[in-house]
Coordinates of N, CA and C in Angstrom, one line a residue:
X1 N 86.4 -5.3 67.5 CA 85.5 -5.1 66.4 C 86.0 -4.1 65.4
X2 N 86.2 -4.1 64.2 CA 86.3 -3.5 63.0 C 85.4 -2.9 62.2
X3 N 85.6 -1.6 61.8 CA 84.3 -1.0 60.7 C 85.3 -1.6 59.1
X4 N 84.7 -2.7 58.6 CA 85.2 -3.2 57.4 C 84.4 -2.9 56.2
X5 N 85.4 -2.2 55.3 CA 84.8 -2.0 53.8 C 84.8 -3.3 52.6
X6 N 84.1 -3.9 52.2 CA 84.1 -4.9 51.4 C 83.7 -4.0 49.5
X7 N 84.7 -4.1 48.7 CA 84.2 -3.2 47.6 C 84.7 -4.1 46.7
X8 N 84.0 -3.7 45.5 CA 83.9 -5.0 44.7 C 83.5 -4.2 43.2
X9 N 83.9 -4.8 42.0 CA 83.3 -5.1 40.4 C 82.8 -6.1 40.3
X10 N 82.6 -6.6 39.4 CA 81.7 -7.5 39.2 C 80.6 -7.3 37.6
X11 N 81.2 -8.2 36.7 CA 80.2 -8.4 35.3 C 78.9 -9.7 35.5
X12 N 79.1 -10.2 36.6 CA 78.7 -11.7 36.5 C 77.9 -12.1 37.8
X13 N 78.2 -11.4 38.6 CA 77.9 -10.9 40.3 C 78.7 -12.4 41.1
X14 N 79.8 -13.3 40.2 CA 80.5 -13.9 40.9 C 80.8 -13.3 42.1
X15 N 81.9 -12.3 42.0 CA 82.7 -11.4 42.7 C 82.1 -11.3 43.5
X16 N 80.8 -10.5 43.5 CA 79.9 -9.7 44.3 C 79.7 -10.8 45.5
X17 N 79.2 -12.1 44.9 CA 78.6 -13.2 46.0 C 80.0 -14.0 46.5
X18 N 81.1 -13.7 46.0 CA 81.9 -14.2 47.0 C 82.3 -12.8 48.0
X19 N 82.1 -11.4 47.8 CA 82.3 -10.5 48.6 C 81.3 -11.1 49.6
X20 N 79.7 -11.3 49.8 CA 78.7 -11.3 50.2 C 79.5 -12.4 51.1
X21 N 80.2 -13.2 50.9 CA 80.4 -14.7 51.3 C 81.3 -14.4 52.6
X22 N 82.3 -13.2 51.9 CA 83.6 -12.8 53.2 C 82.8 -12.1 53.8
X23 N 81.9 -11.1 53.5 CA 81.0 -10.3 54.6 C 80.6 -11.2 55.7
X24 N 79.4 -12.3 55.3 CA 78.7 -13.0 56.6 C 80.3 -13.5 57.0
X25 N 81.2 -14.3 57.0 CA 82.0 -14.6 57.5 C 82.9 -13.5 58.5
X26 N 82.7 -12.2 58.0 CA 83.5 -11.1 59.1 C 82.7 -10.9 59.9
X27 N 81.4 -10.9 59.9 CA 79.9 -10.3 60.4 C 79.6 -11.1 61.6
X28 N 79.9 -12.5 61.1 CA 79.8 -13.4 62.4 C 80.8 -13.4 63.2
X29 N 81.9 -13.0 62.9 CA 83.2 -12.3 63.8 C 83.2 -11.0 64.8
X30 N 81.6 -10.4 64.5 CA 81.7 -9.6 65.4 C 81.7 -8.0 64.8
X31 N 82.2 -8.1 63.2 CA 82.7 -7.2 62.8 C 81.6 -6.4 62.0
X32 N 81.8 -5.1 62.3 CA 80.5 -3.9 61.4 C 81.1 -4.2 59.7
X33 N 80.1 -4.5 58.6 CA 80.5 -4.9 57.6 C 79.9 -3.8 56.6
X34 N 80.5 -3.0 55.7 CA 79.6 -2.8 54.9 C 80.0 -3.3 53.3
X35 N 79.1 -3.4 52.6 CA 79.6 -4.2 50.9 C 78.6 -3.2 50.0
X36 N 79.9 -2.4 49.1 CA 79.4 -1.6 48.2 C 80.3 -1.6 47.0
X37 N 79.7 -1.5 45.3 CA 80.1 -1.9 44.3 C 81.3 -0.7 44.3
X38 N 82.3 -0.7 43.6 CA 83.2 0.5 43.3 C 82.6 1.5 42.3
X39 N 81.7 1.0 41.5 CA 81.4 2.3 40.6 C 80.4 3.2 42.1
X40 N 79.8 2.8 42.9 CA 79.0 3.3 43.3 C 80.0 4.3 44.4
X41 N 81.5 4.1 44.7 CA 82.1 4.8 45.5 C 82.6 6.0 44.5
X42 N 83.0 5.5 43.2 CA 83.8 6.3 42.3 C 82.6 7.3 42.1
X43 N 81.4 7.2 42.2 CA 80.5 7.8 41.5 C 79.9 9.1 42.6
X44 N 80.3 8.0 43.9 CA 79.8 9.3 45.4 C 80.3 10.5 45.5
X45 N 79.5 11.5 46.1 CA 80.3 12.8 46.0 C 81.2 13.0 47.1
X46 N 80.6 11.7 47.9 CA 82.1 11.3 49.4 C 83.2 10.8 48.8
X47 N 83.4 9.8 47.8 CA 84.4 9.7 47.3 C 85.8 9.1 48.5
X48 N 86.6 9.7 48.6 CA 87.5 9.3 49.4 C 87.7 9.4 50.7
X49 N 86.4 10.5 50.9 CA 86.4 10.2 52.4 C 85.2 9.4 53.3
X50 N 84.6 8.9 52.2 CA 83.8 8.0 52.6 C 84.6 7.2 53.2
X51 N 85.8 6.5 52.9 CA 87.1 5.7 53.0 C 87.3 5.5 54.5
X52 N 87.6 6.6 54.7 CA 88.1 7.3 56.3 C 87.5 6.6 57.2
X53 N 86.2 6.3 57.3 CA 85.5 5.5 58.7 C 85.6 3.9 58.6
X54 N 86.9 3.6 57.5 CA 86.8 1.8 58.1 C 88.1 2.2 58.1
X55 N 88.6 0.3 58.9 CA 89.6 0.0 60.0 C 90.1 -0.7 58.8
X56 N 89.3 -1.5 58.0 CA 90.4 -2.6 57.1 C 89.4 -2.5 55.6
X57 N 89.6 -2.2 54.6 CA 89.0 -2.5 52.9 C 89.4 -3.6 52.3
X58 N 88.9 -4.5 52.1 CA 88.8 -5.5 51.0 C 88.2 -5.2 49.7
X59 N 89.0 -5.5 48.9 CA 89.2 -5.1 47.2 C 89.1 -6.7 46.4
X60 N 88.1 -6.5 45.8 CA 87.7 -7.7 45.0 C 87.1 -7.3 43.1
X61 N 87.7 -8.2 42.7 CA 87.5 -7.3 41.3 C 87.9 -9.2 40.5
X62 N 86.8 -9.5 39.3 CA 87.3 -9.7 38.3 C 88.6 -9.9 37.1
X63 N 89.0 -10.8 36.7 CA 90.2 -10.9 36.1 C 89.2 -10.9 34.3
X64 N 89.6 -9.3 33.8 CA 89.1 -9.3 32.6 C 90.2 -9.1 31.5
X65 N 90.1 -9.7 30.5 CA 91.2 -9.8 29.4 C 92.9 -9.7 30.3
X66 N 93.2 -10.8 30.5 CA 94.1 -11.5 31.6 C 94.5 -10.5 32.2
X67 N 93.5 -9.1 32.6 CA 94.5 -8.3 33.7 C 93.7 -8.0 34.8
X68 N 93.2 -7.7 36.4 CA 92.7 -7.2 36.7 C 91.6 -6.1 36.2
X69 N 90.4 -6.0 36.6 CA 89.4 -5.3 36.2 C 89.6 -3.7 36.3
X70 N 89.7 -3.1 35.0 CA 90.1 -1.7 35.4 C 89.7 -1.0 36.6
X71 N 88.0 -1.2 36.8 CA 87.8 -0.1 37.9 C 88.7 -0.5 39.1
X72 N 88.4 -1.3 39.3 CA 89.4 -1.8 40.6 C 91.1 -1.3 40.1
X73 N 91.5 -1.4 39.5 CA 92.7 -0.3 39.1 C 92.4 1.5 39.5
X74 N 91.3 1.9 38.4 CA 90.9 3.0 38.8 C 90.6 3.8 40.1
X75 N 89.8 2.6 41.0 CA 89.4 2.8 42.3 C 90.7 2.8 43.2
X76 N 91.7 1.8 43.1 CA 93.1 2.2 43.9 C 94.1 2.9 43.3
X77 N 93.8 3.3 42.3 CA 94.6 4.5 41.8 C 94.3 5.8 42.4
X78 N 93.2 6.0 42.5 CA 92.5 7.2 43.2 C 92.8 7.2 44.2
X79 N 92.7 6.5 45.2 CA 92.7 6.7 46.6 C 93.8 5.9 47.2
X80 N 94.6 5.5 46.1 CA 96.4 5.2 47.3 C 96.6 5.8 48.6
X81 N 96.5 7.4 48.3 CA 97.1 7.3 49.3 C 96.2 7.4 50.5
X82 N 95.0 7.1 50.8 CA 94.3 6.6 51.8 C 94.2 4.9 52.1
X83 N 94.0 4.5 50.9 CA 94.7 3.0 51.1 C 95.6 2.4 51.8
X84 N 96.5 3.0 51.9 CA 97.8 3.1 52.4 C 97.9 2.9 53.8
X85 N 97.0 4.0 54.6 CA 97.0 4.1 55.4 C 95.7 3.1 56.6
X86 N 95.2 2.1 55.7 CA 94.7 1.4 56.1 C 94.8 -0.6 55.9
X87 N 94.2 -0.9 56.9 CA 94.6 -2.6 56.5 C 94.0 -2.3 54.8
X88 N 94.4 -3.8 54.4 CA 94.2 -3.9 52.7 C 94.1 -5.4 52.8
X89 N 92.9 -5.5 52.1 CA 93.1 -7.1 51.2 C 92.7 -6.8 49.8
X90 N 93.3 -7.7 48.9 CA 93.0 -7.8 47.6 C 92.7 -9.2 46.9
X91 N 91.4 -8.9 46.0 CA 91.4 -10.4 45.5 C 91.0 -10.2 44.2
X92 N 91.5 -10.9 43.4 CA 90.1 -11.5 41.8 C 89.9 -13.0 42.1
X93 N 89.2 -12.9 41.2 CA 88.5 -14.4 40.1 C 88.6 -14.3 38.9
X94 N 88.9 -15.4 39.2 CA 89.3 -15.9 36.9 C 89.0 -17.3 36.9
X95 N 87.8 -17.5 36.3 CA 88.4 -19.1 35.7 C 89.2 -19.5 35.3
X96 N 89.9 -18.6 34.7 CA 91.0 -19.8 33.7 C 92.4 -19.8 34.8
X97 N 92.1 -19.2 35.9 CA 93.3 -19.2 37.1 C 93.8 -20.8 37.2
X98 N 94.6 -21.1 36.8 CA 95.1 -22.7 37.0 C 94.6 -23.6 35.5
X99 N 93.6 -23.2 35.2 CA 92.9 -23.9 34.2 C 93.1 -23.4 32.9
X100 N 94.3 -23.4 32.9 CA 95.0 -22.5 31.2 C 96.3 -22.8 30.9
X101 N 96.5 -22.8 30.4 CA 98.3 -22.6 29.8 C 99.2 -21.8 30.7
X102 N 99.9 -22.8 31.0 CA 100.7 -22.1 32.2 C 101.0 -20.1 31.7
X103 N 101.1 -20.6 31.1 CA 101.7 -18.7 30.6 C 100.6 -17.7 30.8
X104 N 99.3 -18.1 30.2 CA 97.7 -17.1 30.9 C 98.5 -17.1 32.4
X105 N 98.5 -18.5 33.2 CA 98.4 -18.2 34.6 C 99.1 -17.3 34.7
X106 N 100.3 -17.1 34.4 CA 101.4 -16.0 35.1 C 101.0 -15.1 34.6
X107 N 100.2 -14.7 33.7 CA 99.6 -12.9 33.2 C 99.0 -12.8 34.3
X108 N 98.1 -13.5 34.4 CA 96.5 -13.0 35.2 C 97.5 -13.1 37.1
X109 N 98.0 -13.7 36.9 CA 98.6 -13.9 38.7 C 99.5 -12.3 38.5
X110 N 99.9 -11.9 37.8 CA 101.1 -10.7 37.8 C 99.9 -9.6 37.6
X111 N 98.6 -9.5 37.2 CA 97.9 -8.5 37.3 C 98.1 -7.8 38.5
X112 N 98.2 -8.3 39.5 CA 98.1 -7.9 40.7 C 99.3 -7.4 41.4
X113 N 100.6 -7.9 40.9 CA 101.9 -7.6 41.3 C 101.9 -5.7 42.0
X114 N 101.6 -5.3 41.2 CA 101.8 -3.6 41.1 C 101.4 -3.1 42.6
X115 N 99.5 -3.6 42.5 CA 98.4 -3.5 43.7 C 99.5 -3.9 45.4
X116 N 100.2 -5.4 45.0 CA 100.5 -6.1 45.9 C 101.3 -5.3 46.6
X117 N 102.6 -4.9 45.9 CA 103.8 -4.3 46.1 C 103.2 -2.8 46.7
X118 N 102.2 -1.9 45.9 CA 101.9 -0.5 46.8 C 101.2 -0.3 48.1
X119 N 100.4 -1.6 48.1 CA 99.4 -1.7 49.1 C 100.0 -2.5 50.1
X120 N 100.9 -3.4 49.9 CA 101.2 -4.2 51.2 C 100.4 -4.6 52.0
X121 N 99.4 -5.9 51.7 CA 97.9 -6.1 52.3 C 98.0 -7.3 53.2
X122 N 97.0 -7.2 53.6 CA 97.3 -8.3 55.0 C 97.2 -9.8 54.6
X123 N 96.2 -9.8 52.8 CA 95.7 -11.2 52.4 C 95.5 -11.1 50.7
X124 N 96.3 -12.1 50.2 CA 95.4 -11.1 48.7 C 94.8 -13.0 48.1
X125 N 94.1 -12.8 47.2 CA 93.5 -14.0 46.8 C 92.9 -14.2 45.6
X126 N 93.3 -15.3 45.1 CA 93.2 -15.7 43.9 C 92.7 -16.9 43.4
X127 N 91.4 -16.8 42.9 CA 90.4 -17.3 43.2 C 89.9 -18.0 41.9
X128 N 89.3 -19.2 42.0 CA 89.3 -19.7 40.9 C 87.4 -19.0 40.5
X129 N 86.8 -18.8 39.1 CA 85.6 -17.4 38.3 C 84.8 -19.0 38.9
X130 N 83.5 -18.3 37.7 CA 82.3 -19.0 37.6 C 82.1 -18.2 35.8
X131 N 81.6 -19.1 35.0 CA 81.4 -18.6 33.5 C 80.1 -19.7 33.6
X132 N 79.7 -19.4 32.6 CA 77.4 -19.4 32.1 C 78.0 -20.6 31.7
X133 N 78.6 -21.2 30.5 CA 78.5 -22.2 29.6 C 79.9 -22.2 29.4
X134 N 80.4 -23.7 29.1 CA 81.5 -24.2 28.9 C 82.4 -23.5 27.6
X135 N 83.5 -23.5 27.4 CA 84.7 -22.7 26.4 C 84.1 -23.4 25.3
X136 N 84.1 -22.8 24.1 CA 83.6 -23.2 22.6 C 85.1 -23.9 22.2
X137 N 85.3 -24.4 21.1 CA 86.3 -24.6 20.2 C 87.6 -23.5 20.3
X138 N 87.2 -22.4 19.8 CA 88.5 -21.8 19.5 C 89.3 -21.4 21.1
X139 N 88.5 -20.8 21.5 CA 88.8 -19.7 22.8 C 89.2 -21.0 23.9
X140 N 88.6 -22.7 23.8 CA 89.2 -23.6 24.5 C 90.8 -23.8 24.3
X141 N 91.0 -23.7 22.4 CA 92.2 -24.2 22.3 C 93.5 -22.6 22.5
X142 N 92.5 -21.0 22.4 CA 93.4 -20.9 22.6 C 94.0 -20.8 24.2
X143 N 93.0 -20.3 25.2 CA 93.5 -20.6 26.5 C 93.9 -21.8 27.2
X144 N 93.6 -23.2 26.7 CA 94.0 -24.5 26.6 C 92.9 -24.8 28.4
X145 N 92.0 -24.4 28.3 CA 91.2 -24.9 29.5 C 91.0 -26.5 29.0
X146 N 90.9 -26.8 30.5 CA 91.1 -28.5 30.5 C 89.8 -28.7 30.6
X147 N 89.2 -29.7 29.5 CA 88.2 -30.7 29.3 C 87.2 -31.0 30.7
X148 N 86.1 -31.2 30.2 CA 85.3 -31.6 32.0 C 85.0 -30.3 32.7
X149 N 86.1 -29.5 32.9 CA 86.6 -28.4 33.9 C 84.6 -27.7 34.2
X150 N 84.5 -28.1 35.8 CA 83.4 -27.4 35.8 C 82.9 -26.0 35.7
X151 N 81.6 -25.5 35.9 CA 81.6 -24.2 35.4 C 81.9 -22.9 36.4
X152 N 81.6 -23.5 37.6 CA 82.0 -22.9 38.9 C 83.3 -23.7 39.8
X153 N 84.4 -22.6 39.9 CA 85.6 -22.8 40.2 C 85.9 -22.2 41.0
X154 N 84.6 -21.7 41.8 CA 85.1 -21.0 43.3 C 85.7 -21.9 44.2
X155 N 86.4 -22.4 45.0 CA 87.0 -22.7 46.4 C 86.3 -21.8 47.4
X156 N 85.3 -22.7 47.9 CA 85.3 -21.8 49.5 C 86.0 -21.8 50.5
X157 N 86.7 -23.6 50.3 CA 87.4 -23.4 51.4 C 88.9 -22.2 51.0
X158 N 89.1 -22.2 50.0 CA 90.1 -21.2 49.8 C 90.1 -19.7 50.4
X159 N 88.9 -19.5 49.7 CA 87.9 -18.3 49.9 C 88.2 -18.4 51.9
X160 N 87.9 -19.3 52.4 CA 87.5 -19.4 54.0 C 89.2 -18.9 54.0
X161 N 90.2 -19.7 53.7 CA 91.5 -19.6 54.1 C 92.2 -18.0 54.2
X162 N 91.8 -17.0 52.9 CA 91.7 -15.5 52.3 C 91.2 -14.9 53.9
X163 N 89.6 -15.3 54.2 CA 89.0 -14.6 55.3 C 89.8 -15.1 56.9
X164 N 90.3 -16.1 57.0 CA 91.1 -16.3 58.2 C 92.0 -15.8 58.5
X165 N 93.4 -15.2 57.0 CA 93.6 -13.9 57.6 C 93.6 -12.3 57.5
X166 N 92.4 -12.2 57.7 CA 91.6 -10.8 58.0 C 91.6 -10.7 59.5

């Protein structure tokens, strides 16, 4: 059994309900789970050593203007070097993950390069968003999202594939 941190951003509470999704799935593994937003860690006066009492953190954050979600930058910027010292997964969500112009994909997939390379994590994942209403005219042609394309592009089973190795 594991004391796991699940921490997360979130504009849309996509993120958040696919955190909620790896939680019951670690939970029913046996595993002590807790799921808390990152402003609410950056904001604690525990801060980094709240950190200290889990075995493994999962990092989940938004893909905003094709780069990872600042806080989630901010939040592993701060606390590297306790990250370090523990298991690590890393994930976002983007809709336009696959569903763009080949060239978006390689921005938004290299957001994470930096995270990958410092953290050396056990699982990182890349996940297809969820957006309210379909791409208008301009912002369709200029990210070149494909026609039809539904509005929720989570994979659970992918998502399932991410938590299998945790």
């Amino acid at each position: 059994m594991m004391n796991v941190l699940i921490t997360y951003y979130t504009k849309t509470n996509t993120t958040k309900e696919i955190c909620e999704y790896i939680g019951e799935k670690l939970t029913s593994r046996g595993n002590n789970v807790t799921i808390i937003s990152i402003e609410q860690i950056l904001s604690s006066e525990l801060g980094m050593n709240m950190l200290d009492s889990y075995d493994e953190i999962i990092i989940g954050a938004p893909i905003n203007g094709m780069n990872w979600a600042p806080d989630a930058k901010t939040f592993v910027d701060k606390n590297m070097s306790v990250l370090m010292s523990k298991q690590i997964a890393i994930f976002f969500d983007a809709y336009l993950i696959d569903n763009s112009y080949g060239f978006w994909t390689k921005i938004i997939k290299k957001s994470l390069k930096k995270y990958e390379e410092a953290l050396k994590p056990v699982a990182v994942g890349k996940f297809g968003g969820r957006v309210d209403k379909a791409f208008s005219g301009v912002p369709k042609l200029l990210f070149g999202s494909k026609k039809h394309t539904p509005l929720d592009r989570r994979d659970w089973v992918e998502i399932d594939r991410f938590v299998e190795k945790l």
